[in-house]
mmCIF file of C-alpha atoms in Angstrom:
data_model
loop_
_atom_site.group_PDB
_atom_site.id
_atom_site.type_symbol
_atom_site.label_atom_id
_atom_site.label_comp_id
_atom_site.label_asym_id
_atom_site.label_seq_id
_atom_site.Cartn_x
_atom_site.Cartn_y
_atom_site.Cartn_z
ATOM 1 C CA LEU A 1 -3.909 -7.730 7.413
ATOM 2 C CA LEU A 2 -2.949 -4.118 7.892
ATOM 3 C CA GLN A 3 0.176 -4.443 7.772
ATOM 4 C CA ALA A 4 0.634 -6.844 4.419
ATOM 5 C CA MET A 5 -1.320 -3.128 2.682
ATOM 6 C CA PRO A 6 1.911 -1.136 1.693
ATOM 7 C CA MET A 7 3.543 -4.475 0.272
ATOM 8 C CA ILE A 8 0.208 -5.119 -1.503
ATOM 9 C CA CYS A 9 0.337 -1.286 -3.365
ATOM 10 C CA MET A 10 3.845 -1.667 -3.516
ATOM 11 C CA ASN A 11 4.066 -5.342 -5.510
ATOM 12 C CA TYR A 12 1.177 -3.964 -7.560
ATOM 13 C CA VAL A 13 3.231 -1.110 -8.841
ATOM 14 C CA LEU A 14 5.788 -3.953 -9.291
ATOM 15 C CA PHE A 15 4.346 -6.417 -11.063
ATOM 16 C CA LEU A 16 2.616 -3.309 -13.703
ATOM 17 C CA VAL A 17 6.783 -2.087 -14.385
ATOM 18 C CA LEU A 18 7.489 -6.134 -14.759
ATOM 19 C CA ALA A 19 4.470 -6.041 -17.004
ATOM 20 C CA ALA A 20 5.721 -3.078 -19.020
ATOM 21 C CA VAL A 21 8.744 -5.294 -20.006
ATOM 22 C CA HIS A 22 7.340 -7.987 -21.396
ATOM 23 C CA GLN A 23 8.364 -9.940 -17.780
ATOM 24 C CA GLN A 24 5.021 -11.170 -16.727
ATOM 25 C CA ASN A 25 6.586 -14.843 -16.744
ATOM 26 C CA LYS A 26 8.155 -13.929 -13.651
ATOM 27 C CA THR A 27 4.922 -11.317 -12.191
ATOM 28 C CA ILE A 28 3.629 -15.540 -12.944
ATOM 29 C CA LEU A 29 6.155 -16.667 -10.943
ATOM 30 C CA THR A 30 5.753 -14.533 -7.718
ATOM 31 C CA THR A 31 2.420 -15.083 -7.919
ATOM 32 C CA GLY A 32 2.405 -19.108 -7.683
ATOM 33 C CA VAL A 33 5.599 -18.920 -5.007
ATOM 34 C CA THR A 34 3.395 -16.533 -2.907
ATOM 35 C CA LEU A 35 0.151 -18.888 -3.165
ATOM 36 C CA GLY A 36 1.573 -22.185 -2.130
ATOM 37 C CA LEU A 37 3.359 -19.895 0.580
ATOM 38 C CA ASN A 38 0.549 -18.283 1.715
ATOM 39 C CA ILE A 39 -1.486 -22.093 1.929
ATOM 40 C CA PHE A 40 1.454 -24.036 3.398
ATOM 41 C CA LEU A 41 1.349 -21.590 6.178
ATOM 42 C CA ASN A 42 -2.167 -20.938 6.581
ATOM 43 C CA CYS A 43 -2.495 -25.002 7.095
ATOM 44 C CA LEU A 44 0.527 -24.149 9.399
ATOM 45 C CA LEU A 45 -0.561 -21.718 11.576
ATOM 46 C CA ILE A 46 -4.770 -21.497 11.738
ATOM 47 C CA PRO A 47 -4.959 -24.389 13.762
ATOM 48 C CA SER A 48 -2.686 -22.990 16.692
ATOM 49 C CA TRP A 49 -3.765 -19.619 16.264
ATOM 50 C CA GLY A 50 -6.875 -19.210 14.306
ATOM 51 C CA TYR A 51 -7.381 -16.155 12.308
ATOM 52 C CA LEU A 52 -4.344 -14.908 13.232
ATOM 53 C CA GLY A 53 -2.824 -17.085 11.772
ATOM 54 C CA ALA A 54 -3.912 -16.331 8.298
ATOM 55 C CA GLY A 55 -3.404 -13.103 8.749
ATOM 56 C CA LEU A 56 0.042 -13.753 9.233
ATOM 57 C CA SER A 57 0.537 -15.829 6.725
ATOM 58 C CA THR A 58 -0.892 -13.984 4.804
ATOM 59 C CA VAL A 59 1.596 -10.749 5.717
ATOM 60 C CA ILE A 60 4.225 -12.701 5.026
ATOM 61 C CA ALA A 61 3.149 -14.405 2.706
ATOM 62 C CA GLU A 62 2.949 -10.722 1.299
ATOM 63 C CA TRP A 63 6.585 -9.619 2.279
ATOM 64 C CA VAL A 64 7.507 -12.489 0.213
ATOM 65 C CA SER A 65 6.205 -11.568 -2.750
ATOM 66 C CA TRP A 66 7.236 -8.209 -2.490
ATOM 67 C CA ALA A 67 10.896 -9.394 -1.978
ATOM 68 C CA MET A 68 10.781 -11.454 -5.130
ATOM 69 C CA ASN A 69 8.881 -8.709 -7.516
ATOM 70 C CA LEU A 70 11.644 -5.717 -6.309
ATOM 71 C CA PHE A 71 14.565 -8.670 -6.922
ATOM 72 C CA PHE A 72 12.931 -8.980 -10.429
ATOM 73 C CA VAL A 73 13.189 -5.456 -11.216
ATOM 74 C CA ILE A 74 16.314 -5.037 -10.517
ATOM 75 C CA LEU A 75 17.509 -7.464 -12.008
ATOM 76 C CA PHE A 76 16.362 -6.621 -15.763
ATOM 77 C CA PHE A 77 17.062 -2.945 -14.923
ATOM 78 C CA GLY A 78 20.529 -3.910 -13.235
ATOM 79 C CA HIS A 79 19.005 -0.998 -10.284
ATOM 80 C CA PHE A 80 15.867 -0.336 -8.950
ATOM 81 C CA PRO A 81 14.345 2.581 -11.101
ATOM 82 C CA LEU A 82 12.941 5.262 -7.856
ATOM 83 C CA PRO A 83 10.528 7.420 -9.089
ATOM 84 C CA GLN A 84 10.970 10.900 -7.886
ATOM 85 C CA GLY A 85 7.048 10.895 -6.301
ATOM 86 C CA LEU A 86 7.601 6.924 -5.251
ATOM 87 C CA ILE A 87 9.066 8.495 -1.529
ATOM 88 C CA LYS A 88 6.356 10.286 -0.888
ATOM 89 C CA GLY A 89 3.366 8.051 -1.733
ATOM 90 C CA LEU A 90 5.261 6.012 0.415
ATOM 91 C CA LEU A 91 5.224 8.178 3.781
ATOM 92 C CA TRP A 92 1.939 8.968 2.949
ATOM 93 C CA ASN A 93 0.669 5.252 2.718
ATOM 94 C CA LEU A 94 2.125 4.590 6.653
ATOM 95 C CA ILE A 95 1.045 7.959 7.646
ATOM 96 C CA ILE A 96 -2.260 6.690 6.760
ATOM 97 C CA ALA A 97 -1.876 2.968 8.088
ATOM 98 C CA GLY A 98 -0.332 4.094 11.277
ATOM 99 C CA LEU A 99 -3.604 5.926 11.378
ATOM 100 C CA THR A 100 -5.654 2.752 11.254
ATOM 101 C CA CYS A 101 -4.009 0.850 13.603
ATOM 102 C CA ILE A 102 -4.046 3.739 16.048
ATOM 103 C CA SER A 103 -7.750 3.756 16.070
ATOM 104 C CA TYR A 104 -7.686 -0.038 15.805
ATOM 105 C CA PHE A 105 -5.637 -0.049 18.503
ATOM 106 C CA LEU A 106 -7.235 2.613 20.522
ATOM 107 C CA TYR A 107 -10.692 1.016 20.107
ATOM 108 C CA ILE A 108 -11.492 5.017 17.894
ATOM 109 C CA PRO A 109 -14.929 3.353 16.180
ATOM 110 C CA TRP A 110 -14.362 3.399 12.389
ATOM 111 C CA TYR A 111 -17.210 6.472 11.987
ATOM 112 C CA LEU A 112 -15.054 8.590 13.476
ATOM 113 C CA ILE A 113 -11.517 7.241 11.718
ATOM 114 C CA ILE A 114 -12.812 7.137 7.948
ATOM 115 C CA PRO A 115 -13.430 10.997 7.352
ATOM 116 C CA LEU A 116 -9.695 11.386 9.123
ATOM 117 C CA ILE A 117 -8.392 9.051 6.769
ATOM 118 C CA ALA A 118 -10.180 10.278 3.549
ATOM 119 C CA LEU A 119 -9.165 13.533 4.479
ATOM 120 C CA VAL A 120 -5.321 12.844 5.310
ATOM 121 C CA TYR A 121 -5.746 10.794 1.997
ATOM 122 C CA LEU A 122 -6.802 14.186 0.366
ATOM 123 C CA LEU A 123 -4.108 15.782 2.126
ATOM 124 C CA GLY A 124 -2.234 13.136 0.863
ATOM 125 C CA ILE A 125 -3.122 13.491 -2.944
ATOM 126 C CA TYR A 126 -2.664 17.753 -2.552
ATOM 127 C CA HIS A 127 0.860 17.706 -1.402
ATOM 128 C CA LEU A 128 1.692 15.332 -4.230
ATOM 129 C CA ARG A 129 0.386 17.512 -6.860
ATOM 130 C CA ILE A 130 -1.187 14.488 -8.286
ATOM 131 C CA LEU A 131 -4.615 16.339 -9.656
ATOM 132 C CA SER A 132 -4.439 18.768 -11.373
ATOM 133 C CA GLU A 133 -5.025 22.500 -11.999
ATOM 134 C CA GLN A 134 -8.512 22.713 -11.303
ATOM 135 C CA GLU A 135 -8.631 19.624 -9.273
ATOM 136 C CA GLN A 136 -6.288 21.138 -7.021
ATOM 137 C CA GLN A 137 -8.466 24.292 -6.806
ATOM 138 C CA THR A 138 -11.901 22.124 -6.048
ATOM 139 C CA LEU A 139 -10.264 21.050 -3.468
ATOM 140 C CA SER A 140 -8.750 24.131 -1.984
ATOM 141 C CA ARG A 141 -12.063 25.574 -2.107
ATOM 142 C CA LEU A 142 -13.373 22.565 -0.575
ATOM 143 C CA PHE A 143 -10.913 22.773 2.357
ATOM 144 C CA LYS A 144 -11.893 26.218 2.921
ATOM 145 C CA ARG A 145 -15.605 25.210 2.879
ATOM 146 C CA VAL A 146 -14.832 22.827 5.393
ATOM 147 C CA PHE A 147 -12.186 24.609 7.585
ATOM 148 C CA PRO A 148 -13.079 28.468 7.204
#
């Protein structure tokens, strides 16, 4: 299911874009297709693969949902409107997903990996300059206390 997380996050943004331009009917269509595909794949894969089949069906359905939403956004705008910080945000998401995957495959306990992921998340927020100046100063003081 971890492989579906980037698509779920990007789908959320695409859903908001489509809703902002009054294209909710497209999001309803995408949700219906995704739901139907997920149910079909669950019926097909769970009997033979168990929980791995359920996870795989969710990942495939989320990828299809993302592709449909991206298609509808491109169809509406004529191109994909790419905000400046999107690539950096996706990069930080991939770093966090990579750390999560590495911790899973190396059997690193969650109580050790969660603080590391939280630190990477905070560094990403700081790097993307999402925070106000006061919030950045508070975060900077926190890092200086934790890592003198």
